[in-house]
Coordinates of C-alpha atoms in Angstrom, one line a residue:
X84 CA 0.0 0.0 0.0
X85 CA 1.2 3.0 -0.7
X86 CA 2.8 5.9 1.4
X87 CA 0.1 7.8 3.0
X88 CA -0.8 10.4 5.7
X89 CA -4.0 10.6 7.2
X90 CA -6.4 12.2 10.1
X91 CA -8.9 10.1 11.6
X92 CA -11.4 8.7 9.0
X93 CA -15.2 9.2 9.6
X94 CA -17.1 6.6 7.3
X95 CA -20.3 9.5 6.7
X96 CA -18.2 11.7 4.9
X97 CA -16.9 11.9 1.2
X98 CA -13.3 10.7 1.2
X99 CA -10.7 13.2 -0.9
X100 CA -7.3 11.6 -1.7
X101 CA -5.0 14.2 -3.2
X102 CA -1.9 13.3 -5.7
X103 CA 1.1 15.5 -5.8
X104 CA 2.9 15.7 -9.2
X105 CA 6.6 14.9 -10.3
X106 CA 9.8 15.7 -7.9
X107 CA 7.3 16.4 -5.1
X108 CA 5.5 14.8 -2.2
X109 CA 2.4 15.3 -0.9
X110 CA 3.5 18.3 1.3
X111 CA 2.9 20.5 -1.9
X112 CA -0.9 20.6 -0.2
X113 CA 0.2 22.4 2.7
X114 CA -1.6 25.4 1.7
X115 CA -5.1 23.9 1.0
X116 CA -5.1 20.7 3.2
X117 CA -6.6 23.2 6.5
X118 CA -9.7 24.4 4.5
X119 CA -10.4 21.2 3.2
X120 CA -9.4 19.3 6.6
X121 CA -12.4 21.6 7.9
X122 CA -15.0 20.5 5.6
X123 CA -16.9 17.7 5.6
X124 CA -13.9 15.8 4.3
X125 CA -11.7 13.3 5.0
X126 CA -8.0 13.9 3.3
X127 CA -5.7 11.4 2.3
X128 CA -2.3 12.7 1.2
X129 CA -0.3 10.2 -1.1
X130 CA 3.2 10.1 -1.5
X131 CA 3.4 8.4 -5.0
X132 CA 6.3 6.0 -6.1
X133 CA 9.7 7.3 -5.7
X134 CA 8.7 10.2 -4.1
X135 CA 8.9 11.8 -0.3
X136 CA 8.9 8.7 2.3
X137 CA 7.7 6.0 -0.4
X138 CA 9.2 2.6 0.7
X139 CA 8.0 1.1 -2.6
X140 CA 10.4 -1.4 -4.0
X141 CA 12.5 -1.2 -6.3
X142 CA 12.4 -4.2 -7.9
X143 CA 9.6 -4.0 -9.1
X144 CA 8.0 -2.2 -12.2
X145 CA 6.1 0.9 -11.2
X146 CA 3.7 0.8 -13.8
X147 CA 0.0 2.5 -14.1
X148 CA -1.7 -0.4 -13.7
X149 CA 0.7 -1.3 -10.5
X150 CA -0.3 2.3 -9.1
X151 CA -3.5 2.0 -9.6
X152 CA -3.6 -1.5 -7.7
X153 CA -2.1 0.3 -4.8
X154 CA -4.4 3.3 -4.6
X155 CA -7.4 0.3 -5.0
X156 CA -5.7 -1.6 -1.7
X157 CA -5.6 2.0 0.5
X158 CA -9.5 2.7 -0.3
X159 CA -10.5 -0.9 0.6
X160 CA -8.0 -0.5 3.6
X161 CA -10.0 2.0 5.2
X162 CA -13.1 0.8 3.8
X163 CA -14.2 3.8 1.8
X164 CA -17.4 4.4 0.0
X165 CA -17.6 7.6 -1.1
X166 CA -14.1 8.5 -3.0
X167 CA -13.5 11.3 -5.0
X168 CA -9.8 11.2 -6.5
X169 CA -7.3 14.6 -7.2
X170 CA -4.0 14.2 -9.4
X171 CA -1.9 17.4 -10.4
X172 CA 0.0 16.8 -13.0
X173 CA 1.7 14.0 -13.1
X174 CA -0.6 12.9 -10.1
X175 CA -3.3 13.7 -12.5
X176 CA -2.2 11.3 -15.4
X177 CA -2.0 8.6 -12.1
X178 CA -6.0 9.3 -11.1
X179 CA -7.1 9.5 -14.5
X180 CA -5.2 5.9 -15.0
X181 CA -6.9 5.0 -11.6
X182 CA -10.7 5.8 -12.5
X183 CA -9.9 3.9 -16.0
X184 CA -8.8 0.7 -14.1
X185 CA -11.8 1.2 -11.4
X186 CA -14.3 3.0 -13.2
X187 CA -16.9 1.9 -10.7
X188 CA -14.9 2.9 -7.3
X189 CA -14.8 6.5 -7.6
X190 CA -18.1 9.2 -6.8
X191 CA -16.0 12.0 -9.1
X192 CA -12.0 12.6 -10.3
X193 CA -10.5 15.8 -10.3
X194 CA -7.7 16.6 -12.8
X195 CA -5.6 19.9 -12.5
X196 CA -3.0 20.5 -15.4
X197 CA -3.4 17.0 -16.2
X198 CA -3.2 14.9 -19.3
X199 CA -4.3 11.8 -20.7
X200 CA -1.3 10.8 -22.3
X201 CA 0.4 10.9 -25.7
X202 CA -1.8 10.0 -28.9
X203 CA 0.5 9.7 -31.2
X204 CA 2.7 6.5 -30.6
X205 CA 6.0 8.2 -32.6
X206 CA 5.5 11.2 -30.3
X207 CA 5.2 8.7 -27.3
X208 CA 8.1 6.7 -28.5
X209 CA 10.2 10.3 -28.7
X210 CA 9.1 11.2 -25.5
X211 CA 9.6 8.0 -23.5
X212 CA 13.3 8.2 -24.6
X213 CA 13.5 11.7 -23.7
X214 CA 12.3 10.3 -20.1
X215 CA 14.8 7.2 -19.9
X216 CA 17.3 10.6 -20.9
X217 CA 16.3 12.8 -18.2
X218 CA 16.5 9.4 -15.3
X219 CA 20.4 8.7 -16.1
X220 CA 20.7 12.8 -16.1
X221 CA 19.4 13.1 -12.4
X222 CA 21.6 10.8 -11.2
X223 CA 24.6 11.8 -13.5
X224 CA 24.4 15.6 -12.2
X225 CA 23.2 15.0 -8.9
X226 CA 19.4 16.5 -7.2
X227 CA 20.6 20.0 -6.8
X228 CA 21.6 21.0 -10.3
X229 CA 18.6 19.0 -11.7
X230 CA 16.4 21.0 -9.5
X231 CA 17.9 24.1 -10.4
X232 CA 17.4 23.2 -14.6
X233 CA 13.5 21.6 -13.4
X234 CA 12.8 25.2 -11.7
X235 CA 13.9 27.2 -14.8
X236 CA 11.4 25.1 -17.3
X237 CA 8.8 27.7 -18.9
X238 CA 6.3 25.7 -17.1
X239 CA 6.8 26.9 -13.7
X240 CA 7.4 30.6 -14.7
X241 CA 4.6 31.8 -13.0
X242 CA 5.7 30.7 -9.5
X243 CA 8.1 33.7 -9.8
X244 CA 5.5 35.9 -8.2
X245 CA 5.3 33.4 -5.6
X246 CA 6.2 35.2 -2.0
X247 CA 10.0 33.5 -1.2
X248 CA 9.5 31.3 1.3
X249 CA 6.9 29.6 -0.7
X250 CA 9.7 29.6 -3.4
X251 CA 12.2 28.2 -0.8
X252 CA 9.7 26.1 0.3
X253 CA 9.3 24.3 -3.1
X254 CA 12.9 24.4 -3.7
X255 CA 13.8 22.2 -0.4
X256 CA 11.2 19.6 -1.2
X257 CA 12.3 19.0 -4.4
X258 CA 15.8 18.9 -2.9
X259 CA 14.5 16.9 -0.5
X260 CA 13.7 13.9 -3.3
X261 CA 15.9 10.7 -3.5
X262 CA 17.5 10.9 -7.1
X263 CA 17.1 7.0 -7.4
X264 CA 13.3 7.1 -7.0
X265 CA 13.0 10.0 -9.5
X266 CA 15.1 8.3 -11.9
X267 CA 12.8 5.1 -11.7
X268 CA 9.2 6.9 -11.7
X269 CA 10.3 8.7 -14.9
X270 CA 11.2 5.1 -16.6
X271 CA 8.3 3.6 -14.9
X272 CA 5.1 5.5 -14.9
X273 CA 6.6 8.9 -17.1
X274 CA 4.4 10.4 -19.5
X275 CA 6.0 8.2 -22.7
X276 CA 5.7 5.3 -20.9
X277 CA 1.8 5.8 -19.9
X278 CA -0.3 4.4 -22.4
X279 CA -2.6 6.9 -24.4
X280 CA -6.1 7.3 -22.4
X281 CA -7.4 10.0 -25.0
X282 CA -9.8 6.9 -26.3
X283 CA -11.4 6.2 -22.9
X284 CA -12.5 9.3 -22.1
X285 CA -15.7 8.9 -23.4
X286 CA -16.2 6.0 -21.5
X287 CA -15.9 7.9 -18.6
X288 CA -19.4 8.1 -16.6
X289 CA -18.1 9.9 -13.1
X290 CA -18.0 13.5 -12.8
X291 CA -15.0 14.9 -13.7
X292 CA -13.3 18.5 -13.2
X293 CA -10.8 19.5 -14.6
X294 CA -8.7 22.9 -13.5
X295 CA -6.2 24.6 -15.1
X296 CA -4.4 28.1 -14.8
X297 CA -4.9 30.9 -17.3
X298 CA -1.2 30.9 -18.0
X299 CA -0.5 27.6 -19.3
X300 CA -1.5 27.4 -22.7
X301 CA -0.6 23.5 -23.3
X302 CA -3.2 22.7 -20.2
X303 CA -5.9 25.2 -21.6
X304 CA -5.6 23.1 -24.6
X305 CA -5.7 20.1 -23.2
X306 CA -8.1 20.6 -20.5
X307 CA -10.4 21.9 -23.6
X308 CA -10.5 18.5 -25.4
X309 CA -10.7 16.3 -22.4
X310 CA -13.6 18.5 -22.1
X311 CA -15.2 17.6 -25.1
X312 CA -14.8 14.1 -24.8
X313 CA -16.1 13.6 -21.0
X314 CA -20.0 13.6 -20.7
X315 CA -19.9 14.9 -17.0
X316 CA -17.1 17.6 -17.2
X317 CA -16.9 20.9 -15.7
X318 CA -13.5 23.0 -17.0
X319 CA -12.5 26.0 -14.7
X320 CA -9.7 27.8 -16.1
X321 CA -7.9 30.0 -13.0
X322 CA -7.2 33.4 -12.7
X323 CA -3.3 34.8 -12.4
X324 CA -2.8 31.3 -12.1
X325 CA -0.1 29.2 -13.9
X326 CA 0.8 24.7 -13.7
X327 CA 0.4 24.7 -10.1
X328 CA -3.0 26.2 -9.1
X329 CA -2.9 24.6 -5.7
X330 CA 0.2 26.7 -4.7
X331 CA -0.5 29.5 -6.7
X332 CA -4.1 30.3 -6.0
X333 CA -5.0 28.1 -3.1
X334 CA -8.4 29.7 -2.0
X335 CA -9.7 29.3 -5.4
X336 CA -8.6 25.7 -5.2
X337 CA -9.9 24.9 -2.4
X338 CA -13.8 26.7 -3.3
X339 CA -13.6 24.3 -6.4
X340 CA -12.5 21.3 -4.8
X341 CA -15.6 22.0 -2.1
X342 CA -18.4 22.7 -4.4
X343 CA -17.7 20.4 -6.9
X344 CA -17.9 17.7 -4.1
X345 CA -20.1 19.3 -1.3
X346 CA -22.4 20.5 -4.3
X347 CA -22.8 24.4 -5.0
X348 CA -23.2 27.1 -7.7
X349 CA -19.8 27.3 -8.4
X350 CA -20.1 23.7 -10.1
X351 CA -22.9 24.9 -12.3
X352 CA -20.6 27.1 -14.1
X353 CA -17.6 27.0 -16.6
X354 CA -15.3 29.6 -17.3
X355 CA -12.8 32.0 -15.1
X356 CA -12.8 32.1 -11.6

C-alpha cells in the first residue's frame, strides 16, 4: 500500500485523496489541506512512487496499472465508500489511470494540469526516450543541479510571483527527493511510458473537473479536449494562475475542490474564476 498520511477517517463523509505531481510529495498541499481538513472531508495525502517517504520497492516495475492497484488496496483499507480522487500533473495522469482501471470505485475525479497521455505512438516513443534521458541525467548531475534546470522550465514561470519562502519552500522539497526514486518513476510511470487514455475518455461516466491556470496554454488546450470528450465535465480555467493552481491560487482551489464535491453554484458554471 502506498505511502500515505491521514487524520482520523469518519465513514459519513466523502473521502478526498490528493496526488502530488513529479519531484514532489504530498506536502505540496500544505496550503489547501486546513480548508479542506475543515469540511466535511476526510483527506488522504499520497506520497506516489519514488517520491517523499515512499518505501515502494524497487524491484519492481512501477507501472500505471501497478499504481492504480495500490491506490485500490488504500481505499479498501479503510473501507471507503464515497471517494473522489485529485491528481496534479503527473498525479493527474495517475488518477485518471486510476478511474480507468476502477471505473466503478470513484463518486467523481478531479484533474488539474493533467493529461491523458500521448496520442500519437512516434511522439510517445520520442518522449519516453526523452524520459529514460532525463532518469540517467538526475543521477549523472546529482538533485541539486537538476532541480535548479527543473525550476527554470517555462512551465513553472509563473511561480516567480510566488512570495520567497513559498519559493524556498518548493525548492527544499524537491531537494529533498531521492534521485534513485526519480530516476525510476520517470522510466516507470513517465508520461511516454503511460499508455494513451485519450480513447477512454468517453467511457468515462463519473463527474470529472478539470482545472487549469490561465497561463499555461498546453493545459488550456488540453483541458479543452478532455472536455469535449467527458459527458460529466466541468472546465474551470484559473485566474493569475499558472501549472500549479494549488500553490499558486490556493483559496480558489480549495472553493472548487468544495463545491464540486459538497455540491454548489460554483459547479454549475464554466469559465474564469
Amino acid at each position: 500500500m502506498l505511502t500515505h498520511y491521514v487524520n482520523d477517517i469518519d465513514p459519513k463523509k466523502p473521502t478526498l485523496i490528493l496526488l502530488h505531481g513529479f519531484i514532489s510529495d504530498h506536502t505540496t498541499f500544505h496550503l489547501v489541506e486546513d480548508e479542506l481538513n475543515n469540511q466535511a472531508l476526510n483527506v488522504i495525502k499520497v506520497d506516489l512512487p519514488g517520491h517523499g517517504q515512499d518505501n515502494t520497492k524497487h524491484d519492481i516495475e512501477w507501472n500505471m496499472t501497478f499504481i492504480a492497484e495500490q491506490i485500490k488496496a488504500l481505499i479498501d483499507y479503510y473501507e471507503l465508500k464515497n471517494v473522489y480522487l485529485h491528481g496534479y500533473s503527473m498525479g493527474g495522469r495517475v488518477a485518471l489511470s486510476f478511474a480507468v482501471h476502477y471505473p466503478n470505485v470513484l463518486n467523481g475525479l478531479i484533474l488539474e494540469s493533467a493529461s491523458p497521455g500521448i496520442e500519437d505512438p512516434t511522439e510517445q516513443e520520442n518522449r519516453k526516450n526523452v524520459d529514460i534521458e532525463r532518469a540517467d541525467y538526475i543521477q549523472q548531475v546529482g538533485i541539486e543541479q537538476f532541480v535548479e534546470e527543473w525550476s527554470q522550465l517555462p512551465l513553472f514561470n509563473s511561480q516567480a510571483n510566488l512570495k520567497s519562502d513559498e519559493r524556498n519552500r518548493i525548492k527544499n522539497m524537491r531537494l529533498s527527493q531521492s534521485p534513485i526514486g526519480l530516476s525510476k518513476a520517470l522510466t516507470d510511470y513517465g508520461t511516454g511510458s503511460q499508455p494513451s487514455y485519450w480513447h477512454k475518455l468517453e467511457h468515462l461516466t463519473i463527474p470529472v473537473c478539470i482545472i487549469v491556470g490561465e497561463q499555461d496554454e498546453k493545459f488550456i488546450n488540453i483541458g479543452n479536449k478532455m472536455k469535449q470528450s467527458i459527458k460529466k465535465s466541468k472546465f474551470h480555467v484559473i485566474n493569475n494562475a499558472g501549472h500549479t493552481i494549488h500553490v499558486e491560487q490556493p483559496s480558489k482551489f480549495d472553493t472548487i475542490i468544495i463545491e464540486f464535491i459538497l455540491g454548489g453554484k460554483l459547479c454549475q458554471d464554466n469559465g474564469k474564476q
